[in-house]
Amino acid sequence: MPNLLLKDLPRYECLLEAAKEFPDLEPSACETFLHLLRGGDESVRVMESNLARHNITQGRFSVLMILLNRCRSNSGTLGPAELADAAGVSRATMTGLIDTLERDGLVTRAPDTVDRRMMLVRLTDKGRALLEEILPEHFKRMSWLMSPLSEFERQTLVQLLNKLHQQASKFPAESPSAAAV
Amino acid sequence: MPNLLLKDLPRYECLLEAAKEFPDLEPSACETFLHLLRGGDESVRVMESNLARHNITQGRFSVLMILLNRCRSNSGTLGPAELADAAGVSRATMTGLIDTLERDGLVTRAPDTVDRRMMLVRLTDKGRALLEEILPEHFKRMSWLMSPLSEFERQTLVQLLNKLHQQASKFPAESPSAAAV
DNA sequence: GGTAAATAGTTAGGCAGCTAACCATAAACA
DNA sequence: TGTTTATGGTTAGCTGCCTAACTATTTACC
């Protein structure tokens, strides 16, 4: 799901110019933000073009990967609510994702006999086989994408992104302008 | 449009473990990639919660910003194809975006008398007023989000993201596995 | 034990992204 | 000049994302 992507980011001088009109615009913050968006988006596109060859999308892929990981530790089943939480989407979205995955035979959905509100989603053999077919190229592309960065640069990038993650997680879910404080 | 987001990224030891099963998995590349995705996604969410208060989405916002920028230099009008290219979406998507923007009175659409295939999209006064209402808080949030990073760290981050951008732009649009070469 | 609150899952309606196909017009070229 | 090709815009149909509202079940609490 590539997001909207500005092809040419504004040059720094333009940001400086715009800052005269909008005193709240901090050019270096804006520049960093736009680069981050573009970087994330382009990376997703590179990976998605691989997934698309197997008729699968980023969203479906994430669900399959979560199930695969949980297989190792737990019983191999998860409820839609847990999946939604792990994947960072709404429960309604997860219902739709599971619908298409089930339709294509990649997961199964069965009612939980203990808690009768719950459904148990499980990766099928077909789903696992699909992942094993996709993953080698998937990981190759990751390596290719990151190949211009040295190990040190990768660590640096992760640290910087972690700082942003820390900050974003502080964001008050509701209060709108309180963020500016 | 927040993309799908893994809430808890796998720990590095898990990546090392998984690399035993998938020899193509390069743990540091994978870790960097996942952090990048999460960082971009979280940042978008912070900004979008502001736009949503004004009943606008990231996609619509981008179109308005492109028009605002072009106003300064050009005649203030752009065709859907140019907009789509600048925003990095398909022409069909842009048609839909302009539809809703026009419905809400934020842009106008008029046929070009010279090239009769073209439409000319123009920002309305209402659209401009909306931007002027949104932008201060928009820029405040950018600054808030980036506030944990020093100027030097921002420069570093931009440089690293630029390297990824260079690499991603090298990506062959069609050939699937040639990327691994 | 019985009512209220919380939780799991789904459904409905809307927007945004995509591809593929289509029509109108313009440009290229024989 | 006339045909072919390219371009601009739209439409149709799909997926995926959201919120809000709904049902069923479980839990909490009086």
Tab-separated table of N, CA and C in Angstrom, chain A residues 1 3-7 21-22 24-26 28-33 35-40 42-47 49 53 58-59 62 66 72 85-89 97 132 135-137 139-149 151 153-154 156-158 160-165 167-168 170-171 175-177 179-181, chain B residues 1 3-7 21-22 24-26 28-33 35-40 42-47 49 53 58-59 62 66 72 85-89 97 132 135-137 139-149 151 153-154 156-158 160-165 167-168 170-171 175-177 179-181:
chain	number	residue	atom	x	y	z
A	1	MET	N	0.822	-1.213	0.000
A	1	MET	CA	0.000	0.000	0.000
A	1	MET	C	0.844	1.246	0.000
A	3	ASN	N	1.890	4.729	0.098
A	3	ASN	CA	1.243	5.965	0.444
A	3	ASN	C	1.528	7.002	-0.624
A	4	LEU	N	0.933	8.133	-0.479
A	4	LEU	CA	1.200	9.210	-1.412
A	4	LEU	C	2.622	9.712	-1.228
A	5	LEU	N	3.280	9.984	-2.313
A	5	LEU	CA	4.714	10.248	-2.272
A	5	LEU	C	5.068	11.437	-3.151
A	6	LEU	N	5.625	12.451	-2.542
A	6	LEU	CA	6.083	13.585	-3.334
A	6	LEU	C	7.322	13.169	-4.104
A	7	LYS	N	7.276	13.308	-5.404
A	7	LYS	CA	8.382	12.822	-6.205
A	7	LYS	C	9.628	13.681	-5.974
A	21	GLU	N	6.927	32.939	5.557
A	21	GLU	CA	5.476	33.104	5.553
A	21	GLU	C	4.822	32.376	6.725
A	22	PHE	N	5.403	31.213	7.065
A	22	PHE	CA	4.847	30.422	8.158
A	22	PHE	C	5.902	30.284	9.255
A	24	ASP	N	5.944	28.991	11.992
A	24	ASP	CA	6.034	27.705	12.691
A	24	ASP	C	6.867	26.687	11.921
A	25	LEU	N	7.157	26.968	10.658
A	25	LEU	CA	7.889	26.000	9.843
A	25	LEU	C	9.363	26.014	10.222
A	26	GLU	N	9.821	24.880	10.695
A	26	GLU	CA	11.223	24.736	11.039
A	26	GLU	C	11.883	23.950	9.900
A	28	SER	N	14.669	22.466	9.009
A	28	SER	CA	15.359	21.181	9.146
A	28	SER	C	14.403	20.082	9.584
A	29	ALA	N	13.410	20.438	10.403
A	29	ALA	CA	12.415	19.443	10.824
A	29	ALA	C	11.595	19.003	9.621
A	30	CYS	N	11.191	19.967	8.838
A	30	CYS	CA	10.368	19.675	7.673
A	30	CYS	C	11.139	18.819	6.675
A	31	GLU	N	12.373	19.189	6.429
A	31	GLU	CA	13.177	18.429	5.483
A	31	GLU	C	13.352	16.981	5.950
A	32	THR	N	13.659	16.817	7.213
A	32	THR	CA	13.855	15.468	7.740
A	32	THR	C	12.571	14.662	7.618
A	33	PHE	N	11.480	15.289	7.968
A	33	PHE	CA	10.183	14.611	7.899
A	33	PHE	C	9.884	14.125	6.477
A	35	HIS	N	11.938	13.597	3.985
A	35	HIS	CA	12.839	12.520	3.580
A	35	HIS	C	12.431	11.189	4.209
A	36	LEU	N	12.007	11.258	5.447
A	36	LEU	CA	11.582	10.037	6.127
A	36	LEU	C	10.387	9.413	5.421
A	37	LEU	N	9.420	10.245	5.074
A	37	LEU	CA	8.248	9.746	4.373
A	37	LEU	C	8.635	9.102	3.054
A	38	ARG	N	9.447	9.804	2.310
A	38	ARG	CA	9.829	9.279	1.008
A	38	ARG	C	10.613	7.970	1.150
A	39	GLY	N	11.533	7.951	2.115
A	39	GLY	CA	12.333	6.748	2.302
A	39	GLY	C	11.470	5.549	2.645
A	40	GLY	N	10.538	5.725	3.561
A	40	GLY	CA	9.672	4.627	3.955
A	40	GLY	C	8.823	4.155	2.789
A	42	GLU	N	9.287	4.535	-0.526
A	42	GLU	CA	10.029	3.880	-1.599
A	42	GLU	C	10.425	2.467	-1.203
A	43	SER	N	10.806	2.306	0.055
A	43	SER	CA	11.205	0.973	0.507
A	43	SER	C	10.043	0.000	0.408
A	44	VAL	N	8.869	0.455	0.837
A	44	VAL	CA	7.699	-0.410	0.755
A	44	VAL	C	7.427	-0.802	-0.684
A	45	ARG	N	7.568	0.151	-1.577
A	45	ARG	CA	7.262	-0.148	-2.981
A	45	ARG	C	8.184	-1.221	-3.531
A	46	VAL	N	9.465	-1.149	-3.154
A	46	VAL	CA	10.411	-2.157	-3.629
A	46	VAL	C	9.988	-3.545	-3.150
A	47	MET	N	9.572	-3.631	-1.888
A	47	MET	CA	9.182	-4.934	-1.359
A	47	MET	C	7.855	-5.389	-1.953
A	49	SER	N	6.555	-4.881	-4.830
A	49	SER	CA	6.578	-5.372	-6.203
A	49	SER	C	6.954	-6.852	-6.231
A	53	ARG	N	3.951	-10.233	-7.203
A	53	ARG	CA	4.126	-11.347	-8.129
A	53	ARG	C	3.477	-12.617	-7.602
A	58	GLN	N	1.043	-6.152	1.065
A	58	GLN	CA	1.778	-5.913	2.295
A	58	GLN	C	0.944	-6.302	3.518
A	59	GLY	N	-0.319	-5.942	3.513
A	59	GLY	CA	-1.173	-6.237	4.657
A	59	GLY	C	-1.321	-7.732	4.886
A	62	SER	N	1.937	-9.237	6.162
A	62	SER	CA	2.198	-9.008	7.581
A	62	SER	C	1.435	-10.001	8.442
A	66	ILE	N	3.156	-12.636	11.019
A	66	ILE	CA	2.851	-12.660	12.449
A	66	ILE	C	2.458	-14.077	12.870
A	72	ARG	N	6.053	-20.535	16.339
A	72	ARG	CA	7.214	-21.080	17.033
A	72	ARG	C	6.973	-21.134	18.543
A	85	ASP	N	-4.001	-6.018	16.737
A	85	ASP	CA	-3.122	-5.274	17.629
A	85	ASP	C	-1.661	-5.426	17.203
A	86	ALA	N	-1.265	-6.654	16.889
A	86	ALA	CA	0.122	-6.888	16.495
A	86	ALA	C	0.452	-6.194	15.181
A	87	ALA	N	-0.533	-6.111	14.291
A	87	ALA	CA	-0.273	-5.540	12.968
A	87	ALA	C	-0.512	-4.042	12.944
A	88	GLY	N	-1.123	-3.507	13.985
A	88	GLY	CA	-1.361	-2.070	14.025
A	88	GLY	C	-2.486	-1.604	13.132
A	89	VAL	N	-3.491	-2.445	12.944
A	89	VAL	CA	-4.667	-2.021	12.181
A	89	VAL	C	-5.912	-2.233	13.049
A	97	LEU	N	-8.945	-8.632	6.037
A	97	LEU	CA	-7.723	-9.318	5.628
A	97	LEU	C	-7.880	-10.822	5.785
A	132	GLU	N	7.398	-19.533	2.328
A	132	GLU	CA	8.734	-20.072	2.043
A	132	GLU	C	9.165	-19.807	0.609
A	135	LEU	N	9.831	-15.597	0.806
A	135	LEU	CA	10.785	-14.983	1.720
A	135	LEU	C	12.214	-14.839	1.192
A	136	PRO	N	12.758	-15.836	0.494
A	136	PRO	CA	14.139	-15.644	0.033
A	136	PRO	C	14.316	-14.359	-0.776
A	137	GLU	N	13.459	-14.164	-1.788
A	137	GLU	CA	13.565	-12.943	-2.588
A	137	GLU	C	13.275	-11.714	-1.729
A	139	PHE	N	13.937	-11.220	1.421
A	139	PHE	CA	15.123	-10.861	2.212
A	139	PHE	C	16.248	-10.373	1.305
A	140	LYS	N	16.341	-10.941	0.097
A	140	LYS	CA	17.351	-10.456	-0.839
A	140	LYS	C	17.128	-8.987	-1.144
A	141	ARG	N	15.862	-8.621	-1.325
A	141	ARG	CA	15.580	-7.219	-1.647
A	141	ARG	C	15.914	-6.310	-0.475
A	142	MET	N	15.622	-6.764	0.720
A	142	MET	CA	15.999	-5.967	1.894
A	142	MET	C	17.495	-5.716	1.898
A	143	SER	N	18.259	-6.768	1.671
A	143	SER	CA	19.711	-6.618	1.682
A	143	SER	C	20.164	-5.681	0.583
A	144	TRP	N	19.549	-5.848	-0.589
A	144	TRP	CA	19.922	-4.989	-1.717
A	144	TRP	C	19.632	-3.520	-1.381
A	145	LEU	N	18.461	-3.295	-0.802
A	145	LEU	CA	18.059	-1.926	-0.480
A	145	LEU	C	19.019	-1.292	0.513
A	146	MET	N	19.446	-2.065	1.496
A	146	MET	CA	20.275	-1.518	2.561
A	146	MET	C	21.773	-1.582	2.225
A	147	SER	N	22.087	-2.169	1.084
A	147	SER	CA	23.500	-2.396	0.777
A	147	SER	C	24.344	-1.112	0.714
A	148	PRO	N	23.760	0.063	0.388
A	148	PRO	CA	24.632	1.248	0.403
A	148	PRO	C	25.039	1.672	1.807
A	149	LEU	N	24.394	1.131	2.833
A	149	LEU	CA	24.700	1.562	4.199
A	149	LEU	C	25.658	0.583	4.868
A	151	GLU	N	27.492	-1.154	8.212
A	151	GLU	CA	26.909	-1.623	9.470
A	151	GLU	C	26.762	-0.472	10.456
A	153	GLU	N	26.419	2.694	9.744
A	153	GLU	CA	25.334	3.594	9.305
A	153	GLU	C	23.964	2.998	9.624
A	154	ARG	N	23.864	1.695	9.495
A	154	ARG	CA	22.582	1.056	9.820
A	154	ARG	C	22.260	1.240	11.296
A	156	THR	N	23.329	3.601	13.203
A	156	THR	CA	22.992	5.006	13.406
A	156	THR	C	21.553	5.279	13.003
A	157	LEU	N	21.188	4.775	11.835
A	157	LEU	CA	19.824	4.991	11.339
A	157	LEU	C	18.803	4.429	12.315
A	158	VAL	N	19.066	3.221	12.803
A	158	VAL	CA	18.128	2.609	13.744
A	158	VAL	C	18.019	3.459	15.009
A	160	LEU	N	18.498	6.690	15.360
A	160	LEU	CA	17.763	7.922	15.090
A	160	LEU	C	16.271	7.637	14.954
A	161	LEU	N	15.947	6.567	14.252
A	161	LEU	CA	14.537	6.213	14.090
A	161	LEU	C	13.917	5.839	15.427
A	162	ASN	N	14.712	5.227	16.282
A	162	ASN	CA	14.199	4.888	17.609
A	162	ASN	C	13.858	6.140	18.405
A	163	LYS	N	14.663	7.172	18.249
A	163	LYS	CA	14.346	8.421	18.937
A	163	LYS	C	13.009	8.973	18.468
A	164	LEU	N	12.783	8.901	17.169
A	164	LEU	CA	11.492	9.372	16.645
A	164	LEU	C	10.354	8.498	17.156
A	165	HIS	N	10.625	7.185	17.227
A	165	HIS	CA	9.603	6.278	17.734
A	165	HIS	C	9.242	6.626	19.180
A	167	GLN	N	9.503	9.474	20.604
A	167	GLN	CA	8.766	10.730	20.619
A	167	GLN	C	7.326	10.507	20.146
A	168	ALA	N	7.155	9.796	19.059
A	168	ALA	CA	5.816	9.584	18.508
A	168	ALA	C	4.934	8.837	19.495
A	170	LYS	N	4.949	9.147	22.546
A	170	LYS	CA	4.513	10.086	23.585
A	170	LYS	C	3.311	10.889	23.132
A	171	PHE	N	3.001	10.776	21.862
A	171	PHE	CA	1.977	11.653	21.315
A	171	PHE	C	0.637	11.402	21.979
A	175	SER	N	-5.647	14.815	22.609
A	175	SER	CA	-5.472	16.267	22.647
A	175	SER	C	-4.728	16.737	21.402
A	176	PRO	N	-5.290	17.676	20.699
A	176	PRO	CA	-4.794	18.058	19.386
A	176	PRO	C	-3.604	19.003	19.445
A	177	SER	N	-3.753	20.088	20.136
A	177	SER	CA	-2.713	21.113	20.073
A	177	SER	C	-1.753	20.990	21.244
A	179	ALA	N	0.198	18.871	21.720
A	179	ALA	CA	1.459	18.342	21.229
A	179	ALA	C	2.504	19.436	21.094
A	180	ALA	N	2.037	20.637	20.883
A	180	ALA	CA	2.960	21.732	20.635
A	180	ALA	C	3.626	22.209	21.914
A	181	VAL	N	3.134	21.770	23.040
A	181	VAL	CA	3.665	22.241	24.316
A	181	VAL	C	5.093	21.761	24.512
B	1	MET	N	-3.251	8.009	5.560
B	1	MET	CA	-3.341	6.599	5.230
B	1	MET	C	-2.259	5.806	5.902
B	3	ASN	N	-0.154	3.050	6.950
B	3	ASN	CA	0.086	1.726	6.439
B	3	ASN	C	0.029	0.732	7.596
B	4	LEU	N	0.138	-0.507	7.250
B	4	LEU	CA	0.162	-1.523	8.280
B	4	LEU	C	1.454	-1.427	9.074
B	5	LEU	N	1.341	-1.550	10.354
B	5	LEU	CA	2.456	-1.253	11.231
B	5	LEU	C	2.625	-2.330	12.286
B	6	LEU	N	3.755	-2.969	12.288
B	6	LEU	CA	4.033	-3.948	13.329
B	6	LEU	C	4.275	-3.210	14.628
B	7	LYS	N	3.482	-3.517	15.622
B	7	LYS	CA	3.592	-2.766	16.866
B	7	LYS	C	4.917	-3.051	17.556
B	21	GLU	N	17.336	-20.156	9.500
B	21	GLU	CA	16.383	-20.851	8.638
B	21	GLU	C	16.367	-20.265	7.231
B	22	PHE	N	16.547	-18.923	7.160
B	22	PHE	CA	16.536	-18.256	5.856
B	22	PHE	C	17.888	-17.589	5.636
B	24	ASP	N	19.089	-15.992	3.351
B	24	ASP	CA	19.100	-14.690	2.687
B	24	ASP	C	18.813	-13.547	3.648
B	25	LEU	N	18.349	-13.898	4.844
B	25	LEU	CA	17.990	-12.854	5.800
B	25	LEU	C	19.245	-12.241	6.405
B	26	GLU	N	19.435	-10.971	6.149
B	26	GLU	CA	20.573	-10.259	6.719
B	26	GLU	C	20.043	-9.447	7.900
B	28	SER	N	20.885	-7.152	10.091
B	28	SER	CA	20.962	-5.699	10.232
B	28	SER	C	20.151	-4.991	9.154
B	29	ALA	N	20.096	-5.588	7.958
B	29	ALA	CA	19.277	-4.987	6.901
B	29	ALA	C	17.809	-5.062	7.267
B	30	CYS	N	17.419	-6.215	7.787
B	30	CYS	CA	16.027	-6.413	8.152
B	30	CYS	C	15.623	-5.475	9.285
B	31	GLU	N	16.483	-5.371	10.265
B	31	GLU	CA	16.170	-4.510	11.396
B	31	GLU	C	16.022	-3.057	10.942
B	32	THR	N	16.943	-2.603	10.115
B	32	THR	CA	16.892	-1.221	9.645
B	32	THR	C	15.619	-0.984	8.845
B	33	PHE	N	15.310	-1.931	7.986
B	33	PHE	CA	14.108	-1.808	7.170
B	33	PHE	C	12.855	-1.673	8.032
B	35	HIS	N	12.562	-0.748	11.154
B	35	HIS	CA	12.535	0.519	11.881
B	35	HIS	C	12.124	1.669	10.965
B	36	LEU	N	12.612	1.616	9.739
B	36	LEU	CA	12.264	2.670	8.792
B	36	LEU	C	10.764	2.696	8.536
B	37	LEU	N	10.200	1.522	8.314
B	37	LEU	CA	8.770	1.444	8.087
B	37	LEU	C	7.986	1.994	9.265
B	38	ARG	N	8.376	1.576	10.446
B	38	ARG	CA	7.649	2.017	11.627
B	38	ARG	C	7.786	3.523	11.817
B	39	GLY	N	9.006	4.017	11.624
B	39	GLY	CA	9.223	5.451	11.796
B	39	GLY	C	8.378	6.278	10.847
B	40	GLY	N	8.364	5.881	9.591
B	40	GLY	CA	7.580	6.621	8.617
B	40	GLY	C	6.103	6.562	8.934
B	42	GLU	N	4.540	5.934	11.845
B	42	GLU	CA	4.154	6.674	13.053
B	42	GLU	C	4.135	8.168	12.791
B	43	SER	N	5.103	8.632	12.020
B	43	SER	CA	5.155	10.062	11.732
B	43	SER	C	3.921	10.509	10.967
B	44	VAL	N	3.546	9.698	9.977
B	44	VAL	CA	2.358	10.041	9.205
B	44	VAL	C	1.138	10.095	10.113
B	45	ARG	N	1.055	9.155	11.027
B	45	ARG	CA	-0.126	9.125	11.897
B	45	ARG	C	-0.227	10.383	12.741
B	46	VAL	N	0.927	10.845	13.236
B	46	VAL	CA	0.912	12.064	14.048
B	46	VAL	C	0.381	13.236	13.228
B	47	MET	N	0.827	13.336	11.986
B	47	MET	CA	0.383	14.447	11.151
B	47	MET	C	-1.072	14.279	10.740
B	49	SER	N	-3.538	12.946	12.260
B	49	SER	CA	-4.550	13.218	13.276
B	49	SER	C	-4.869	14.707	13.317
B	53	ARG	N	-8.831	16.560	11.787
B	53	ARG	CA	-9.689	17.534	12.466
B	53	ARG	C	-10.295	18.520	11.482
B	58	GLN	N	-4.266	12.824	4.112
B	58	GLN	CA	-2.908	13.040	3.622
B	58	GLN	C	-2.895	13.247	2.104
B	59	GLY	N	-3.652	12.434	1.398
B	59	GLY	CA	-3.677	12.536	-0.049
B	59	GLY	C	-4.204	13.880	-0.515
B	62	SER	N	-1.726	16.660	0.249
B	62	SER	CA	-0.601	16.745	-0.673
B	62	SER	C	-0.980	17.484	-1.943
B	66	ILE	N	0.784	20.889	-3.280
B	66	ILE	CA	1.429	20.988	-4.593
B	66	ILE	C	0.874	22.193	-5.351
B	72	ARG	N	3.058	29.946	-6.745
B	72	ARG	CA	4.088	30.977	-6.662
B	72	ARG	C	4.813	31.136	-7.988
B	85	ASP	N	1.755	12.878	-11.189
B	85	ASP	CA	3.189	12.644	-11.251
B	85	ASP	C	3.891	13.282	-10.056
B	86	ALA	N	3.521	14.507	-9.753
B	86	ALA	CA	4.161	15.201	-8.634
B	86	ALA	C	3.860	14.512	-7.309
B	87	ALA	N	2.663	13.944	-7.193
B	87	ALA	CA	2.263	13.343	-5.927
B	87	ALA	C	2.642	11.873	-5.850
B	88	GLY	N	3.038	11.298	-6.966
B	88	GLY	CA	3.448	9.904	-6.956
B	88	GLY	C	2.294	8.926	-6.871
B	89	VAL	N	1.149	9.271	-7.453
B	89	VAL	CA	0.023	8.335	-7.507
B	89	VAL	C	-0.403	8.180	-8.957
B	97	LEU	N	-9.180	11.983	-6.156
B	97	LEU	CA	-8.836	13.016	-5.185
B	97	LEU	C	-9.411	14.363	-5.607
B	132	GLU	N	-4.137	27.656	5.173
B	132	GLU	CA	-3.576	28.619	6.127
B	132	GLU	C	-4.051	28.334	7.541
B	135	LEU	N	-1.877	24.758	8.372
B	135	LEU	CA	-0.424	24.676	8.332
B	135	LEU	C	0.302	25.011	9.631
B	136	PRO	N	-0.123	26.046	10.371
B	136	PRO	CA	0.630	26.328	11.604
B	136	PRO	C	0.750	25.115	12.517
B	137	GLU	N	-0.393	24.474	12.800
B	137	GLU	CA	-0.348	23.284	13.656
B	137	GLU	C	0.427	22.159	12.978
B	139	PHE	N	3.011	22.385	10.997
B	139	PHE	CA	4.448	22.611	11.152
B	139	PHE	C	4.868	22.465	12.607
B	140	LYS	N	3.978	22.866	13.518
B	140	LYS	CA	4.290	22.684	14.940
B	140	LYS	C	4.503	21.214	15.249
B	141	ARG	N	3.666	20.374	14.676
B	141	ARG	CA	3.804	18.939	14.946
B	141	ARG	C	5.093	18.386	14.365
B	142	MET	N	5.444	18.852	13.178
B	142	MET	CA	6.725	18.428	12.606
B	142	MET	C	7.864	18.763	13.556
B	143	SER	N	7.856	19.984	14.043
B	143	SER	CA	8.940	20.407	14.950
B	143	SER	C	8.932	19.571	16.214
B	144	TRP	N	7.736	19.334	16.726
B	144	TRP	CA	7.635	18.536	17.948
B	144	TRP	C	8.191	17.141	17.721
B	145	LEU	N	7.811	16.548	16.586
B	145	LEU	CA	8.240	15.182	16.286
B	145	LEU	C	9.755	15.100	16.172
B	146	MET	N	10.365	16.100	15.562
B	146	MET	CA	11.806	16.071	15.314
B	146	MET	C	12.610	16.648	16.473
B	147	SER	N	11.919	17.143	17.476
B	147	SER	CA	12.627	17.847	18.549
B	147	SER	C	13.656	16.987	19.284
B	148	PRO	N	13.490	15.643	19.340
B	148	PRO	CA	14.556	14.879	20.019
B	148	PRO	C	15.860	14.839	19.226
B	149	LEU	N	15.843	15.231	17.964
B	149	LEU	CA	17.047	15.143	17.143
B	149	LEU	C	17.748	16.500	17.065
B	151	GLU	N	20.409	19.223	15.331
B	151	GLU	CA	20.583	19.595	13.926
B	151	GLU	C	21.519	18.613	13.222
B	153	GLU	N	22.041	15.482	14.006
B	153	GLU	CA	21.366	14.201	13.813
B	153	GLU	C	20.376	14.277	12.649
B	154	ARG	N	19.715	15.420	12.513
B	154	ARG	CA	18.790	15.564	11.383
B	154	ARG	C	19.543	15.479	10.064
B	156	THR	N	22.336	13.965	9.547
B	156	THR	CA	22.754	12.570	9.382
B	156	THR	C	21.608	11.721	8.857
B	157	LEU	N	20.450	11.889	9.468
B	157	LEU	CA	19.284	11.111	9.057
B	157	LEU	C	18.941	11.373	7.598
B	158	VAL	N	18.961	12.637	7.209
B	158	VAL	CA	18.653	12.983	5.821
B	158	VAL	C	19.668	12.342	4.877
B	160	LEU	N	21.440	9.605	5.334
B	160	LEU	CA	21.236	8.158	5.254
B	160	LEU	C	20.004	7.842	4.414
B	161	LEU	N	18.942	8.613	4.625
B	161	LEU	CA	17.726	8.373	3.847
B	161	LEU	C	17.967	8.670	2.371
B	162	ASN	N	18.802	9.635	2.109
B	162	ASN	CA	19.136	9.932	0.716
B	162	ASN	C	19.852	8.769	0.049
B	163	LYS	N	20.714	8.106	0.799
B	163	LYS	CA	21.388	6.932	0.230
B	163	LYS	C	20.371	5.862	-0.139
B	164	LEU	N	19.383	5.670	0.727
B	164	LEU	CA	18.355	4.680	0.417
B	164	LEU	C	17.537	5.127	-0.794
B	165	HIS	N	17.291	6.429	-0.844
B	165	HIS	CA	16.537	6.938	-1.993
B	165	HIS	C	17.289	6.689	-3.291
B	167	GLN	N	19.414	4.367	-3.873
B	167	GLN	CA	19.374	2.939	-4.158
B	167	GLN	C	18.006	2.531	-4.701
B	168	ALA	N	16.952	2.972	-4.046
B	168	ALA	CA	15.604	2.581	-4.462
B	168	ALA	C	15.307	3.072	-5.871
B	170	LYS	N	17.299	3.215	-8.210
B	170	LYS	CA	17.985	2.339	-9.155
B	170	LYS	C	17.178	1.083	-9.435
B	171	PHE	N	16.158	0.895	-8.637
B	171	PHE	CA	15.435	-0.367	-8.721
B	171	PHE	C	14.809	-0.541	-10.097
B	175	SER	N	12.068	-5.947	-13.929
B	175	SER	CA	12.752	-7.207	-13.662
B	175	SER	C	12.707	-7.512	-12.167
B	176	PRO	N	12.229	-8.687	-11.812
B	176	PRO	CA	11.926	-9.006	-10.431
B	176	PRO	C	13.148	-9.407	-9.616
B	177	SER	N	13.864	-10.375	-10.105
B	177	SER	CA	14.935	-10.926	-9.281
B	177	SER	C	16.277	-10.310	-9.633
B	179	ALA	N	17.140	-7.576	-9.110
B	179	ALA	CA	17.532	-6.677	-8.030
B	179	ALA	C	18.608	-7.310	-7.167
B	180	ALA	N	18.597	-8.608	-7.117
B	180	ALA	CA	19.520	-9.288	-6.213
B	180	ALA	C	20.929	-9.336	-6.777
B	181	VAL	N	21.075	-8.958	-8.019
B	181	VAL	CA	22.384	-9.031	-8.652
B	181	VAL	C	23.368	-8.050	-8.008
